Structures are given as structure tokens and as C-alpha cells.
Short mmCIF file of C-alpha atoms in Angstrom, two decimals:
data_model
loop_
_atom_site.label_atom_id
_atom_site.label_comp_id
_atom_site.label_asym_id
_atom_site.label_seq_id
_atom_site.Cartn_x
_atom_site.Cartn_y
_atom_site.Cartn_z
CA UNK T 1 95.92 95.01 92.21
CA UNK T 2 98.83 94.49 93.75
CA UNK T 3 99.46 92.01 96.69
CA UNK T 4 102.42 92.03 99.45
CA UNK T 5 102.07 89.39 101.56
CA UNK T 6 103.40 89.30 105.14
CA UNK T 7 103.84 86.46 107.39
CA UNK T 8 103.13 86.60 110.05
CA UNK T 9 100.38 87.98 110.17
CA UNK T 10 100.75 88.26 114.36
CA UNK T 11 103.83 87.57 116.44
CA UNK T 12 104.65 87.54 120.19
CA UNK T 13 107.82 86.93 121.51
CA UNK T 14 109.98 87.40 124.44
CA UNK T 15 112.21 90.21 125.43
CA UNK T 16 115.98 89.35 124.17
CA UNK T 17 114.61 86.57 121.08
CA UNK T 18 115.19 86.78 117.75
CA UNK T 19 112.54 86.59 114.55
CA UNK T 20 112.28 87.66 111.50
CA UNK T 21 108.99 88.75 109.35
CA UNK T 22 108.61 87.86 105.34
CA UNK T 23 107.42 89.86 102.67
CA UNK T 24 106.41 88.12 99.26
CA UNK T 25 104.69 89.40 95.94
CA UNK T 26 104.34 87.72 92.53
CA UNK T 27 105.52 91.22 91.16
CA UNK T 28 108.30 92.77 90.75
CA UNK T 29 109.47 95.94 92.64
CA UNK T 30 112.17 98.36 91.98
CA UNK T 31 112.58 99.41 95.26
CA UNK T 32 110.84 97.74 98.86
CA UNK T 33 110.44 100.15 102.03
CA UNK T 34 109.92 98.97 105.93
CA UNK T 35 107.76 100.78 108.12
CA UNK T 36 107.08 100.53 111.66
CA UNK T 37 103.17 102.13 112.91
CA UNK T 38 102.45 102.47 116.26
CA UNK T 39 98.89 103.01 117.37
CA UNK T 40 97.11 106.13 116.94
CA UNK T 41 100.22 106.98 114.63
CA UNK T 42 101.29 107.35 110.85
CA UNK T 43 103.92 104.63 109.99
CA UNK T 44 107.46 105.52 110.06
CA UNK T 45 109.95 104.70 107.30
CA UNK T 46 113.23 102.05 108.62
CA UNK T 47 114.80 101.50 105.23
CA UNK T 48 114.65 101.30 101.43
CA UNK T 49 116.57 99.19 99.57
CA UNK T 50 116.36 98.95 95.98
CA UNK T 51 119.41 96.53 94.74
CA UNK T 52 118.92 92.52 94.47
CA UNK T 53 120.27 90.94 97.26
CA UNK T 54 120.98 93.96 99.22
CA UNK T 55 121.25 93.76 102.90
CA UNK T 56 121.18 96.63 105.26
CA UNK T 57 121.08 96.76 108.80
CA UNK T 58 120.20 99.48 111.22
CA UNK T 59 121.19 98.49 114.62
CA UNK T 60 119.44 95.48 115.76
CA UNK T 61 117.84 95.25 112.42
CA UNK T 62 118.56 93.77 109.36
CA UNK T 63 116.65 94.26 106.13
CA UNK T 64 117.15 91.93 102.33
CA UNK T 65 115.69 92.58 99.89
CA UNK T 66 115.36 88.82 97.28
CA UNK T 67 117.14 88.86 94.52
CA UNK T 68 114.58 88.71 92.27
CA UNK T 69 113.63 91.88 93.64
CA UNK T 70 109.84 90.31 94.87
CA UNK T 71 110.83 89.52 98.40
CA UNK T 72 112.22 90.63 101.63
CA UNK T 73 112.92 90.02 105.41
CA UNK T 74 113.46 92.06 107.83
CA UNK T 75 115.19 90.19 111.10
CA UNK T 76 114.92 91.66 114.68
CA UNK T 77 117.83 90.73 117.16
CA UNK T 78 117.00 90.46 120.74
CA UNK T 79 114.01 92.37 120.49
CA UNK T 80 112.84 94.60 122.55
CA UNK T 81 109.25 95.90 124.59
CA UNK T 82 110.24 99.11 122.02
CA UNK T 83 110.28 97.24 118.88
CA UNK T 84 106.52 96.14 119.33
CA UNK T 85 104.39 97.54 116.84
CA UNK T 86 102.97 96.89 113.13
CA UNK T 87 105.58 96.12 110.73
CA UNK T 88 104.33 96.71 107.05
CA UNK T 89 106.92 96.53 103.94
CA UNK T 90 105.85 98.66 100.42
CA UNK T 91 106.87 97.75 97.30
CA UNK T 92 107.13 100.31 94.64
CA UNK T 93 106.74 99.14 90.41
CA UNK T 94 108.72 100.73 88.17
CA UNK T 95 106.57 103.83 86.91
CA UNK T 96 104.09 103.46 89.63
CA UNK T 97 102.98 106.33 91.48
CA UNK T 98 102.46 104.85 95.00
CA UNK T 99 103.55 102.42 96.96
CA UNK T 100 101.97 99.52 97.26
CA UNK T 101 101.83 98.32 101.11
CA UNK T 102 101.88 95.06 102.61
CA UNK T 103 99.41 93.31 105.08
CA UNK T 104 100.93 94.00 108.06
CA UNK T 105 103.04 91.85 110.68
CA UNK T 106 101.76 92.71 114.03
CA UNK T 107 105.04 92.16 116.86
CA UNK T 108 104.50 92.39 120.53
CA UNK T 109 107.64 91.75 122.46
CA UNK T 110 106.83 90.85 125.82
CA UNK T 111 109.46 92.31 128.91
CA UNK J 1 106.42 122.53 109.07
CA UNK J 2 108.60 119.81 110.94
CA UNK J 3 106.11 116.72 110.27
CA UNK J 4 103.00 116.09 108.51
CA UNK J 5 99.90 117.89 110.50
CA UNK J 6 96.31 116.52 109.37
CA UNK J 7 93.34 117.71 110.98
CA UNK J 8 90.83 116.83 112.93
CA UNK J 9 92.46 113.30 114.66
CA UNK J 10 89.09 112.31 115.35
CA UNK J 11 85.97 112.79 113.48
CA UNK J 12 82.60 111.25 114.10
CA UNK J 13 79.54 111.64 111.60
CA UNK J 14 76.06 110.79 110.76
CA UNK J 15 75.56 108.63 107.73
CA UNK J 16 75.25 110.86 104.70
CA UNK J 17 76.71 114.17 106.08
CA UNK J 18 79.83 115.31 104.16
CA UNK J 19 83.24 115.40 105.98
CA UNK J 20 86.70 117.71 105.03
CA UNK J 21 89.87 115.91 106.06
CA UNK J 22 92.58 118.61 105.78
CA UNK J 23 96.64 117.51 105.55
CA UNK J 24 99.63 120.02 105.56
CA UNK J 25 102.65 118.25 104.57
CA UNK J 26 106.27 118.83 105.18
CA UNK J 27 107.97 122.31 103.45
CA UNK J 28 109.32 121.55 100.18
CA UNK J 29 107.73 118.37 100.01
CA UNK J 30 106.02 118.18 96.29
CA UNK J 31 104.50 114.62 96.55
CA UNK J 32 101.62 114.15 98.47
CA UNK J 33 99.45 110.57 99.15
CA UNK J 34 96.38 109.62 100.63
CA UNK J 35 95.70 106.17 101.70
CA UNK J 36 92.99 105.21 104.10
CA UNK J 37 93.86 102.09 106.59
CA UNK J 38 90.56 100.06 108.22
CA UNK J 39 90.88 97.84 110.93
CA UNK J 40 92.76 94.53 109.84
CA UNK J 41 93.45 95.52 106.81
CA UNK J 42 96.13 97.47 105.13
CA UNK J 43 96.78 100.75 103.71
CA UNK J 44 94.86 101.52 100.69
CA UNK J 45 96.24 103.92 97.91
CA UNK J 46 93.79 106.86 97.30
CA UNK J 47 95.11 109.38 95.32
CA UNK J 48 98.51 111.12 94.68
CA UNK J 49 99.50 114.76 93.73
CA UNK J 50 102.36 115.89 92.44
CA UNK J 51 103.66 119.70 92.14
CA UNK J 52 101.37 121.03 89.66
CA UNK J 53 100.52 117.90 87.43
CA UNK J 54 97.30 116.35 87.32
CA UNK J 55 96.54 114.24 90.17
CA UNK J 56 96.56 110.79 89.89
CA UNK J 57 92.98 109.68 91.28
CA UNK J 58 93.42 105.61 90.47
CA UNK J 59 92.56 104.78 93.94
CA UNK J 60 89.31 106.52 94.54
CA UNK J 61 87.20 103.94 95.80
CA UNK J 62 83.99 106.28 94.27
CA UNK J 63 82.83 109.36 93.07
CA UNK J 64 81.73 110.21 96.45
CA UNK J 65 85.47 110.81 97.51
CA UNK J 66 87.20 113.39 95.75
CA UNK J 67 90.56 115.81 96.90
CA UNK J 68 92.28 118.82 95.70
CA UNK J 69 95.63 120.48 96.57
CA UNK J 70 96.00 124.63 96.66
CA UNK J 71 98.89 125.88 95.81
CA UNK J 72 101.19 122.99 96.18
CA UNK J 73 100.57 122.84 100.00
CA UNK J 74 97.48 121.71 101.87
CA UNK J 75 95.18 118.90 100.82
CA UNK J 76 91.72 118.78 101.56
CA UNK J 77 90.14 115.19 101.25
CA UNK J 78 86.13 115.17 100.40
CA UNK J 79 83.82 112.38 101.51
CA UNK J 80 80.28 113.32 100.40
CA UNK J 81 76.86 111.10 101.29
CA UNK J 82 79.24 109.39 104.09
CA UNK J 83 78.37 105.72 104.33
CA UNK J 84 79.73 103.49 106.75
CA UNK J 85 81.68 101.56 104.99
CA UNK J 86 83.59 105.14 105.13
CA UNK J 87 84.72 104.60 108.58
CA UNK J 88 88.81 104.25 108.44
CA UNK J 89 91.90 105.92 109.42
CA UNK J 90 93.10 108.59 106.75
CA UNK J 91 96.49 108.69 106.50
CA UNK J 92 98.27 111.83 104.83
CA UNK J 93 101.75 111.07 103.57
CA UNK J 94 104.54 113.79 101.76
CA UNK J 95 108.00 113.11 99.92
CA UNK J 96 110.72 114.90 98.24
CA UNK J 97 108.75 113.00 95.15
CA UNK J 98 107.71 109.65 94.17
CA UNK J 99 111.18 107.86 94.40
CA UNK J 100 111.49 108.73 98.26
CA UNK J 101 110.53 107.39 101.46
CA UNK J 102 106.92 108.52 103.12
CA UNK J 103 106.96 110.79 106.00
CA UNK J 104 103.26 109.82 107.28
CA UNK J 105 100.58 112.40 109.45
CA UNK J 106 99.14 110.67 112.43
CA UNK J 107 96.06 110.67 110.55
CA UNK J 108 92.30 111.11 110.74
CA UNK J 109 90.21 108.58 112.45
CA UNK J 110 86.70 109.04 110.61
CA UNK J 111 83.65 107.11 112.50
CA UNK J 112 80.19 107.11 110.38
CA UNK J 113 77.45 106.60 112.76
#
């Protein structure tokens, strides 16, 4: 079984500070997705990345992926009430079938 | 269809009765995922199907679960004897294929009472 570890595991911030949210595994991945859930909803895809040490941001948001290929951040500038929600990254093996998803970074960003 | 529909959003049943989760994925689409998600934890890998190969049915927790595709399209997800251990959100995902991003349903939040 395959284990993506998120820290951390809850967050609360401010309106307008920055963080950023970890995802480790032993394993590695050929490619690592981020996806935001909100409640009573499916999780949405933010970004894949798939190259060591490949950065890509989407506005305010800025993904890496390690370049051993078994880690990544994702970093949140001056978040926003909008960007609360449950953060979870997947990794996907080589030859795997599925993604395997993460344990989950809760954010609440507080106006 | 624009998203991923699954059907009902809410079901609530006795211990032991059988349930039928239904998912329509997205037009085109030829993967197709199930995971389940309980509270506090995170999503678990059920089974995958992909155009017309065998699914893969790795993450069936037991033989009491089971799911088929018809014709490429819908899925229908089987619980039979429902425990409560059961109780979980089941999340429907579709992709272009295996190598692509999930677009996720809203799910089915399944309460064994």
C-alpha cells in the first residue's frame, strides 16, 4: 500500500498570509496531481506535474514537485476565505492504474 | 454530459439490505474510478475500468462489493449484506485514460443504519 503523507494535517490562517502544505512518500511517482474538495463535493484537479524539480504556478499558487520525484509543495500566497477547503495531492507509479491519494491538508482561511 | 452525474447524493440503509450506486461519467471519457472517502480518512482506490478491458478490481475491500460498466458508459457500484463499516462517501471519477487528470462526481453519501 501506498502512503502520501500530508502535513498538515489541519491549517488555519488569516486572510492575506502565506503557507504552504507538504506532500511526502517513500515511493516514487511518475507524475503528482493537486486537488482541492470542498464539502459535499468531488475534488477538483489544480495541476499535474510530472518532471523533477518542476515548478508551476497558477495564480496565487505554486506547485514543485522534489526532484526525486517523491515529494511536493504546493504554496498559497495571500490566501484567501475562497481557497479554504481540503487540499489532497495523488501520486501516480509508473504502470499503476490509479492514483494513489494523499491524507488530506485541511485549510481554513479566516476573512 | 458536461460533468460527472452519480446518483442518489444521499442514501440511507438498514444493515444488510443491498444498495446500487449509479455514475455517468463525462462523453468520451474511457477511464472510469471508484474510490470511497470516510470521514478523516482519505480516498480509497476501489476499482478501475477501462474501455473494454477487464476491470481492474485490486481495491475491492470484499466480495460483498462488486461493479460493472455497460457499454463503456454508466457504472453501477454493488454493495450487498451492507454493514456499517459500509458507511462512506462514493466518489465516481472519469479521464481521457489513466495518464490524465480526474474529473470527480459529487458523489454518494451512503449511511448504514
Amino acid at each position: 500500500t501506498q502512503l502520501l503523507e500530508q502535513s498538515p494535517q489541519f491549517l488555519s490562517i488569516q486572510e492575506g498570509e502565506n503557507l504552504t502544505v507538504y506532500c511526502n512518500s517513500s515511493s516514487v511517482f511518475s507524475s503528482l496531481q493537486w486537488y482541492r474538495q470542498e464539502p459535499g463535493e468531488g475534488p477538483v484537479l489544480l495541476v499535474t506535474v510530472v518532471t523533477g524539480g518542476e515548478v508551476k504556478k497558477l495564480k496565487r499558487l505554486t506547485f514543485q514537485f522534489g526532484d526525486a520525484r517523491k515529494d511536493s509543495s504546493l504554496h498559497i500566497t495571500a490566501a484567501q476565505p475562497g481557497d479554504t477547503g481540503l487540499y489532497l495531492c495523488a501520486g501516480q507509479e509508473g504502470g499503476a492504474n490509479n492514483l494513489f491519494f494523499g491524507t488530506g491538508t485541511r485549510l481554513t482561511v479566516i476573512p | 454530459g458536461a460533468g460527472v452525474s452519480q446518483s442518489p447524493s444521499n442514501k440511507v440503509t438498514e444493515k444488510g439490505k443491498d444498495v446500487e450506486l449509479r455514475c455517468d461519467p463525462i462523453s468520451g471519457h474511457t477511464a472510469l474510478y471508484w474510490y470511497r472517502q470516510s470521514l478523516g480518512q482519505g480516498l480509497e482506490f476501489l476499482i478501475y475500468f477501462q474501455g473494454n478491458s477487464a476491470p481492474d478490481k485490486s481495491g475491492l475491500p470484499s466480495d460483498r462489493f462488486s461493479a460493472e460498466r455497460t457499454g463503456g458508459s454508466v457504472s453501477t457500484l454493488t454493495i450487498q449484506r451492507t454493514q456499517q463499516e459500509d458507511s462512506a462517501v462514493y466518489l465516481c471519477a472519469s479521464s481521457k485514460d489513466r495518464s490524465y487528470g480526474y474529473t470527480f462526481g459529487s458523489g454518494t453519501r451512503l449511511t448504514v443504519v
